[in-house]
């Protein structure tokens, strides 16, 4: 495994310490207004000159994050490489533990007599596969080279999954508070955790509220008794005033919106992100990792300022669902489409911005297709889970009615 880490570090050094990193920092698919390292540097410089970094429209990171990044600004490339390696290691440990928990849970459940044909086998390489996907994912490498702050968020997601793997509601609540402090939306992953651990839900809620409150009170003190950062950070995320293109759908959707409809559709769009957590948690009450995977995918699909880094952790979780792959119908189509569309992003951008031979509709068509295919992946995995659960409960033989094979419809 040391060899894999060595190659992963080498790939990140080769991209981070070369001119390629400057090109990646400019790519709208990789950096967004809420994760750009250049904006962090601007905020650090403004603070050093005694100016309020939130007075303009440049900085959208919380104050404590700015303080942390100011400490490592001189060796930021090495910092993000270290963050990536820690994330990969934590993901391997977490995925291994979660997989073992899933196997043990299935062993204790009452199932149909044909259960042995479908029984999930313990695969000791599940975490290793996750490690490989994370270390050698081009999205992850590009994100690290661009010094996007999404790398730090991915580390928090990895710690969150570790908390899930050891059934520590307190750890999950604290880490979710840290992630929500930066990007607001990760709070929704607490729903499946609290529903699954109902006896610890009150402890988790109190832990989250106290942690989140302490973060903001400290931020208030750091800003000299000023709450100006709230509008610059969370107001910016919720009102979506910046229409810089990215790989999501929000930038085009709101740039084409009539101004008098903006508030209505903006409210619906933001609520859409939060509406999935409770239904998914109720549908799969005994599968928090699956619900968390689904919510991270939803977040990557629909959050206003999304980038390829939002897909890094969900993709690394795919080995957890290897037992569902035989039920998938669109996985290979989605995999090929993901590669093709990723290659087309810079091509369409070049034609639009540099050659002026295309327009925003061309680029948006590629981003919309990408969102569509990733939603296919998510729905395919959820449907495969439902099909397998049905087979475990009712058997794998097709029942006959009046001599005719029946068709199973899953609602």
Coordinates of C-alpha atoms in Angstrom, one line a residue:
X1 CA 0.0 0.0 0.0
X2 CA 3.0 2.3 0.5
X3 CA 3.6 2.1 -3.2
X4 CA 0.1 3.4 -4.0
X5 CA 0.6 6.3 -1.6
X6 CA 4.0 7.1 -3.1
X7 CA 2.5 7.2 -6.6
X8 CA -0.4 9.3 -5.4
X9 CA 2.0 11.8 -3.8
X10 CA 4.1 11.9 -6.9
X11 CA 1.2 12.6 -9.2
X12 CA 0.1 15.5 -6.9
X13 CA 3.6 16.9 -6.7
X14 CA 3.9 16.6 -10.5
X15 CA 0.8 18.7 -11.0
X16 CA 1.0 21.0 -8.0
X17 CA 4.6 22.2 -8.4
X18 CA 4.5 22.8 -12.2
X19 CA 2.8 25.5 -14.4
X20 CA -0.1 23.0 -14.9
X21 CA -1.3 24.0 -11.4
X22 CA -1.8 27.7 -12.5
X23 CA -4.0 26.4 -15.4
X24 CA -6.0 24.2 -13.1
X25 CA -6.6 27.1 -10.7
X26 CA -8.4 28.9 -13.6
X27 CA -10.6 26.1 -14.6
X28 CA -14.2 26.7 -13.6
X29 CA -14.9 23.0 -13.4
X30 CA -12.4 22.8 -10.5
X31 CA -12.5 26.0 -8.6
X32 CA -15.6 28.1 -7.7
X33 CA -16.1 31.4 -5.9
X34 CA -16.6 29.5 -2.7
X35 CA -13.5 27.3 -3.0
X36 CA -10.9 29.4 -4.9
X37 CA -7.4 29.6 -3.4
X38 CA -6.8 33.0 -5.1
X39 CA -9.8 34.4 -3.2
X40 CA -8.3 33.0 0.0
X41 CA -5.0 34.7 -0.7
X42 CA -6.9 38.0 -1.3
X43 CA -8.6 37.6 2.1
X44 CA -5.3 36.9 3.8
X45 CA -3.7 40.0 2.2
X46 CA -6.7 42.2 3.2
X47 CA -6.4 41.1 6.8
X48 CA -2.7 41.8 6.9
X49 CA -3.4 45.3 5.7
X50 CA -6.0 45.7 8.5
X51 CA -8.9 45.7 6.1
X52 CA -12.2 43.8 6.4
X53 CA -12.0 40.9 3.8
X54 CA -15.8 40.8 3.8
X55 CA -16.3 44.4 2.8
X56 CA -16.2 43.6 -0.9
X57 CA -17.4 40.6 -3.0
X58 CA -14.2 38.6 -3.1
X59 CA -13.9 36.4 0.0
X60 CA -16.6 33.8 0.8
X61 CA -14.8 31.6 3.3
X62 CA -15.6 31.9 7.1
X63 CA -13.1 33.8 9.3
X64 CA -11.6 30.7 11.1
X65 CA -10.9 29.1 7.7
X66 CA -9.1 32.3 6.6
X67 CA -7.0 32.1 9.8
X68 CA -6.1 28.5 9.3
X69 CA -5.1 29.0 5.7
X70 CA -3.0 32.1 6.5
X71 CA -0.9 29.8 8.7
X72 CA 0.0 27.5 5.8
X73 CA -0.1 29.9 2.9
X74 CA 3.7 29.7 2.3
X75 CA 3.6 25.9 1.9
X76 CA 0.0 25.5 0.7
X77 CA 0.7 23.0 -2.0
X78 CA 2.2 20.6 0.5
X79 CA -0.6 21.2 2.9
X80 CA -3.3 20.1 0.4
X81 CA -1.2 17.1 -0.6
X82 CA -1.1 16.1 3.0
X83 CA -4.9 16.7 3.3
X84 CA -5.5 14.4 0.3
X85 CA -3.3 11.6 1.7
X86 CA -5.0 11.8 5.1
X87 CA -8.4 11.7 3.3
X88 CA -7.4 8.6 1.3
X89 CA -6.2 6.8 4.4
X90 CA -9.3 7.7 6.5
X91 CA -11.6 6.6 3.6
X92 CA -9.8 3.2 3.4
X93 CA -10.2 2.6 7.1
X94 CA -13.8 3.9 7.1
X95 CA -15.0 1.9 4.0
X96 CA -13.4 -1.3 5.4
X97 CA -15.3 -0.9 8.7
X98 CA -18.6 0.1 7.1
X99 CA -18.4 -2.9 4.7
X100 CA -17.8 -5.2 7.7
X101 CA -20.7 -3.7 9.6
X102 CA -22.9 -4.2 6.5
X103 CA -22.0 -7.8 6.3
X104 CA -22.5 -8.4 10.0
X105 CA -25.9 -6.6 9.9
X106 CA -27.0 -8.8 7.0
X107 CA -26.0 -12.0 8.8
X108 CA -28.3 -11.1 11.6
X109 CA -31.3 -10.3 9.5
X110 CA -34.1 -12.9 8.7
X111 CA -34.2 -13.5 5.0
X112 CA -35.8 -15.9 2.4
X113 CA -34.5 -19.4 2.1
X114 CA -32.6 -18.4 -1.0
X115 CA -30.6 -15.9 1.0
X116 CA -27.3 -17.8 0.7
X117 CA -27.3 -17.2 -3.1
X118 CA -27.4 -13.5 -2.5
X119 CA -25.5 -13.2 0.7
X120 CA -23.0 -10.4 0.9
X121 CA -19.4 -11.7 1.3
X122 CA -16.8 -10.0 3.3
X123 CA -14.3 -8.5 0.8
X124 CA -11.1 -7.4 2.5
X125 CA -10.2 -5.3 -0.5
X126 CA -13.2 -3.0 -0.4
X127 CA -11.3 -0.2 1.4
X128 CA -8.3 -0.7 -0.9
X129 CA -10.5 -0.2 -3.9
X130 CA -11.8 3.0 -2.3
X131 CA -8.2 4.1 -1.7
X132 CA -7.2 3.6 -5.3
X133 CA -10.3 5.5 -6.6
X134 CA -9.5 8.4 -4.4
X135 CA -5.7 8.5 -5.0
X136 CA -5.9 8.1 -8.8
X137 CA -9.1 9.9 -9.5
X138 CA -8.2 12.7 -12.0
X139 CA -10.8 14.9 -10.2
X140 CA -9.0 14.5 -6.9
X141 CA -5.5 15.1 -8.4
X142 CA -6.7 18.3 -10.2
X143 CA -8.5 19.5 -7.1
X144 CA -5.3 19.1 -5.0
X145 CA -3.2 20.9 -7.7
X146 CA -5.6 23.8 -7.8
X147 CA -5.4 24.1 -4.0
X148 CA -9.2 24.2 -3.9
X149 CA -10.6 24.4 -0.3
X150 CA -12.9 21.6 -1.3
X151 CA -10.0 19.3 -0.4
X152 CA -10.5 20.3 3.2
X153 CA -14.2 19.7 3.0
X154 CA -13.5 16.2 1.6
X155 CA -11.2 15.5 4.5
X156 CA -14.1 16.4 6.8
X157 CA -16.4 14.0 4.9
X158 CA -13.8 11.3 5.4
X159 CA -13.7 11.9 9.1
X160 CA -17.5 11.9 9.1
X161 CA -17.6 8.5 7.5
X162 CA -15.1 7.3 10.1
X163 CA -17.5 8.4 12.8
X164 CA -20.3 6.5 11.0
X165 CA -18.1 3.4 10.8
X166 CA -17.5 3.4 14.6
X167 CA -21.1 4.5 15.4
X168 CA -19.9 7.7 17.1
X169 CA -22.8 10.1 16.9
X170 CA -20.7 12.7 18.8
X171 CA -17.8 12.6 16.3
X172 CA -20.2 12.8 13.3
X173 CA -22.0 15.8 14.8
X174 CA -18.8 17.7 15.5
X175 CA -17.4 17.1 12.1
X176 CA -20.7 17.9 10.4
X177 CA -20.7 21.2 12.3
X178 CA -17.3 21.9 10.9
X179 CA -18.3 21.1 7.4
X180 CA -21.6 23.1 7.7
X181 CA -19.6 26.0 9.0
X182 CA -17.9 26.2 5.6
X183 CA -20.5 25.2 3.1
X184 CA -23.8 25.1 5.1
X185 CA -25.5 22.2 3.3
X186 CA -23.7 19.1 4.9
X187 CA -26.0 19.5 7.9
X188 CA -28.6 17.3 6.1
X189 CA -26.4 14.2 6.6
X190 CA -27.3 14.2 10.3
X191 CA -30.9 13.1 9.5
X192 CA -30.1 9.5 8.7
X193 CA -27.6 9.3 11.6
X194 CA -30.1 10.5 14.2
X195 CA -32.9 8.4 12.8
X196 CA -30.7 5.3 12.9
X197 CA -29.3 6.1 16.4
X198 CA -32.5 7.4 18.0
X199 CA -31.3 6.8 21.5
X200 CA -28.3 9.0 20.8
X201 CA -30.2 11.6 18.7
X202 CA -30.5 14.2 21.5
X203 CA -26.8 14.0 22.4
X204 CA -26.0 14.4 18.7
X205 CA -28.3 17.4 18.3
X206 CA -26.9 19.1 21.4
X207 CA -23.3 18.4 20.2
X208 CA -24.0 19.8 16.8
X209 CA -25.7 23.0 18.1
X210 CA -23.0 23.7 20.7
X211 CA -20.2 23.1 18.2
X212 CA -21.8 25.2 15.5
X213 CA -22.6 28.0 18.0
X214 CA -19.0 28.0 19.3
X215 CA -17.6 28.2 15.8
X216 CA -19.7 31.3 15.0
X217 CA -19.1 32.9 18.4
X218 CA -15.4 32.5 17.9
X219 CA -15.8 33.9 14.4
X220 CA -17.7 36.9 15.8
X221 CA -14.8 37.6 18.2
X222 CA -12.2 37.2 15.4
X223 CA -14.0 39.7 13.3
X224 CA -13.9 42.2 16.1
X225 CA -17.6 41.9 17.2
X226 CA -18.8 42.0 13.6
X227 CA -21.3 39.6 11.9
X228 CA -20.4 40.9 8.4
X229 CA -19.0 37.5 7.4
X230 CA -22.5 35.9 7.6
X231 CA -23.8 37.7 4.6
X232 CA -20.6 37.2 2.6
X233 CA -20.4 33.5 3.4
X234 CA -23.9 32.1 3.9
X235 CA -25.8 34.9 2.1
X236 CA -23.6 34.4 -0.9
X237 CA -24.4 30.6 -0.9
X238 CA -28.1 31.1 -0.4
X239 CA -28.8 34.0 -2.8
X240 CA -26.4 32.8 -5.6
X241 CA -25.4 36.3 -6.9
X242 CA -22.4 35.0 -8.9
X243 CA -23.2 33.4 -12.2
X244 CA -19.7 32.3 -13.1
X245 CA -20.1 29.0 -15.1
X246 CA -19.4 25.7 -13.3
X247 CA -20.4 22.1 -13.8
X248 CA -23.8 22.5 -12.1
X249 CA -27.1 23.8 -13.4
X250 CA -27.7 26.8 -11.1
X251 CA -25.5 29.4 -12.9
X252 CA -27.4 29.1 -16.2
X253 CA -30.8 28.6 -14.6
X254 CA -30.6 31.8 -12.6
X255 CA -28.8 33.9 -15.3
X256 CA -31.7 33.2 -17.6
X257 CA -34.4 33.8 -15.0
X258 CA -36.7 36.9 -15.1
X259 CA -35.7 39.0 -12.1
X260 CA -39.2 39.1 -10.6
X261 CA -39.2 35.3 -10.4
X262 CA -35.8 35.0 -8.9
X263 CA -36.8 34.9 -5.2
X264 CA -39.5 32.2 -5.8
X265 CA -37.3 29.9 -7.9
X266 CA -34.3 30.5 -5.7
X267 CA -36.2 29.4 -2.6
X268 CA -37.5 26.3 -4.4
X269 CA -34.1 25.5 -5.7
X270 CA -32.4 25.7 -2.2
X271 CA -35.2 23.8 -0.5
X272 CA -34.8 21.1 -3.1
X273 CA -31.4 20.3 -1.7
X274 CA -32.8 19.7 1.8
X275 CA -35.9 17.7 0.9
X276 CA -34.2 14.5 0.1
X277 CA -32.7 13.7 3.5
X278 CA -35.8 12.7 5.4
X279 CA -37.5 10.6 2.6
X280 CA -34.3 8.7 1.9
X281 CA -33.6 8.2 5.6
X282 CA -37.1 6.8 6.1
X283 CA -36.9 4.6 3.0
X284 CA -33.5 3.1 4.1
X285 CA -33.5 3.4 7.9
X286 CA -30.9 0.7 8.4
X287 CA -28.5 1.9 5.7
X288 CA -27.0 5.3 6.9
X289 CA -23.9 4.9 4.6
X290 CA -26.2 4.5 1.5
X291 CA -28.2 7.6 2.5
X292 CA -25.1 9.6 3.2
X293 CA -23.7 8.6 -0.2
X294 CA -27.0 9.6 -1.8
X295 CA -27.0 13.0 0.0
X296 CA -23.4 13.7 -1.0
X297 CA -24.4 13.0 -4.6
X298 CA -27.5 15.2 -4.4
X299 CA -25.2 17.9 -2.9
X300 CA -22.8 17.6 -5.8
X301 CA -25.6 17.6 -8.4
X302 CA -27.6 20.6 -7.1
X303 CA -25.7 22.9 -4.8
X304 CA -25.2 26.4 -6.4
X305 CA -21.4 26.4 -6.6
X306 CA -20.4 22.9 -7.4
X307 CA -17.1 21.5 -8.8
X308 CA -15.6 18.1 -9.6
X309 CA -14.3 17.9 -6.1
X310 CA -17.8 17.3 -4.8
X311 CA -17.9 14.0 -6.6
X312 CA -14.5 12.7 -5.2
X313 CA -15.9 11.2 -2.0
X314 CA -19.1 9.8 -3.4
X315 CA -17.1 8.1 -6.2
X316 CA -14.7 6.7 -3.6
X317 CA -17.7 5.2 -1.8
X318 CA -18.7 3.2 -4.8
X319 CA -16.9 0.0 -3.7
X320 CA -19.4 -0.3 -0.9
X321 CA -22.0 -1.1 -3.4
X322 CA -20.2 -3.8 -5.4
X323 CA -22.8 -6.3 -4.3
X324 CA -25.4 -4.2 -6.1
X325 CA -23.5 -4.0 -9.4
X326 CA -25.2 -7.0 -10.9
X327 CA -28.5 -5.2 -10.6
X328 CA -27.3 -2.0 -12.2
X329 CA -28.6 -1.2 -15.7
X330 CA -26.7 2.0 -16.6
X331 CA -23.3 1.9 -14.8
X332 CA -21.2 1.4 -17.9
X333 CA -23.1 4.0 -19.9
X334 CA -22.6 6.5 -17.0
X335 CA -18.9 5.6 -16.7
X336 CA -18.3 6.2 -20.4
X337 CA -20.4 9.4 -20.5
X338 CA -18.5 10.7 -17.4
X339 CA -15.1 10.3 -19.2
X340 CA -16.4 11.8 -22.5
X341 CA -18.1 14.8 -20.9
X342 CA -15.1 15.5 -18.7
X343 CA -12.9 15.7 -21.8
X344 CA -15.5 18.0 -23.5
X345 CA -15.6 20.6 -20.8
X346 CA -12.4 22.4 -21.7
X347 CA -13.1 21.9 -25.4
X348 CA -16.5 23.7 -25.2
X349 CA -15.1 26.3 -22.9
X350 CA -12.3 27.1 -25.4
X351 CA -14.7 27.3 -28.3
X352 CA -17.0 29.6 -26.3
X353 CA -14.6 31.9 -24.5
X354 CA -11.5 31.9 -26.6
X355 CA -12.6 31.2 -30.2
X356 CA -16.1 32.7 -30.0
X357 CA -17.4 29.9 -32.2
X358 CA -19.9 28.8 -29.6
X359 CA -22.0 30.3 -26.8
X360 CA -23.1 29.5 -23.3
X361 CA -25.7 27.1 -24.5
X362 CA -23.0 24.7 -25.7
X363 CA -21.2 24.6 -22.4
X364 CA -24.4 24.4 -20.4
X365 CA -25.5 21.4 -22.6
X366 CA -22.4 19.5 -21.5
X367 CA -22.8 20.4 -17.8
X368 CA -26.5 19.5 -18.0
X369 CA -25.7 16.1 -19.6
X370 CA -23.1 15.5 -16.8
X371 CA -25.7 16.2 -14.1
X372 CA -28.2 14.0 -15.9
X373 CA -25.8 11.0 -16.1
X374 CA -24.7 11.3 -12.5
X375 CA -28.4 11.4 -11.4
X376 CA -28.8 8.2 -13.5
X377 CA -26.0 6.6 -11.4
X378 CA -27.6 7.6 -8.1
X379 CA -31.1 6.4 -9.1
X380 CA -29.6 3.2 -10.5
X381 CA -27.8 2.4 -7.2
X382 CA -30.9 3.1 -5.2
X383 CA -33.1 1.0 -7.4
X384 CA -30.5 -1.8 -7.3
X385 CA -30.7 -1.6 -3.5
X386 CA -34.5 -1.9 -3.6
X387 CA -34.3 -4.9 -6.0
X388 CA -31.8 -6.7 -3.9
X389 CA -33.8 -6.1 -0.7
X390 CA -36.9 -7.5 -2.4
X391 CA -34.9 -10.6 -3.4
X392 CA -33.6 -11.1 0.1
X393 CA -37.1 -11.0 1.5
X394 CA -39.1 -12.8 -1.2
X395 CA -36.5 -15.0 -2.9
X396 CA -35.0 -14.8 -6.3
X397 CA -37.3 -17.2 -8.2
X398 CA -39.9 -15.5 -10.3
X399 CA -43.4 -16.3 -9.1
X400 CA -46.1 -17.5 -11.5
X401 CA -49.8 -16.5 -11.6
X402 CA -52.0 -18.6 -13.9
X403 CA -48.8 -20.1 -15.5
X404 CA -47.5 -16.6 -16.4
X405 CA -44.3 -15.1 -15.0
X406 CA -45.0 -12.1 -12.8
X407 CA -43.3 -8.7 -13.1
X408 CA -42.0 -7.1 -9.9
X409 CA -42.7 -3.4 -9.6
X410 CA -40.8 -1.5 -6.9
X411 CA -42.4 1.6 -5.5

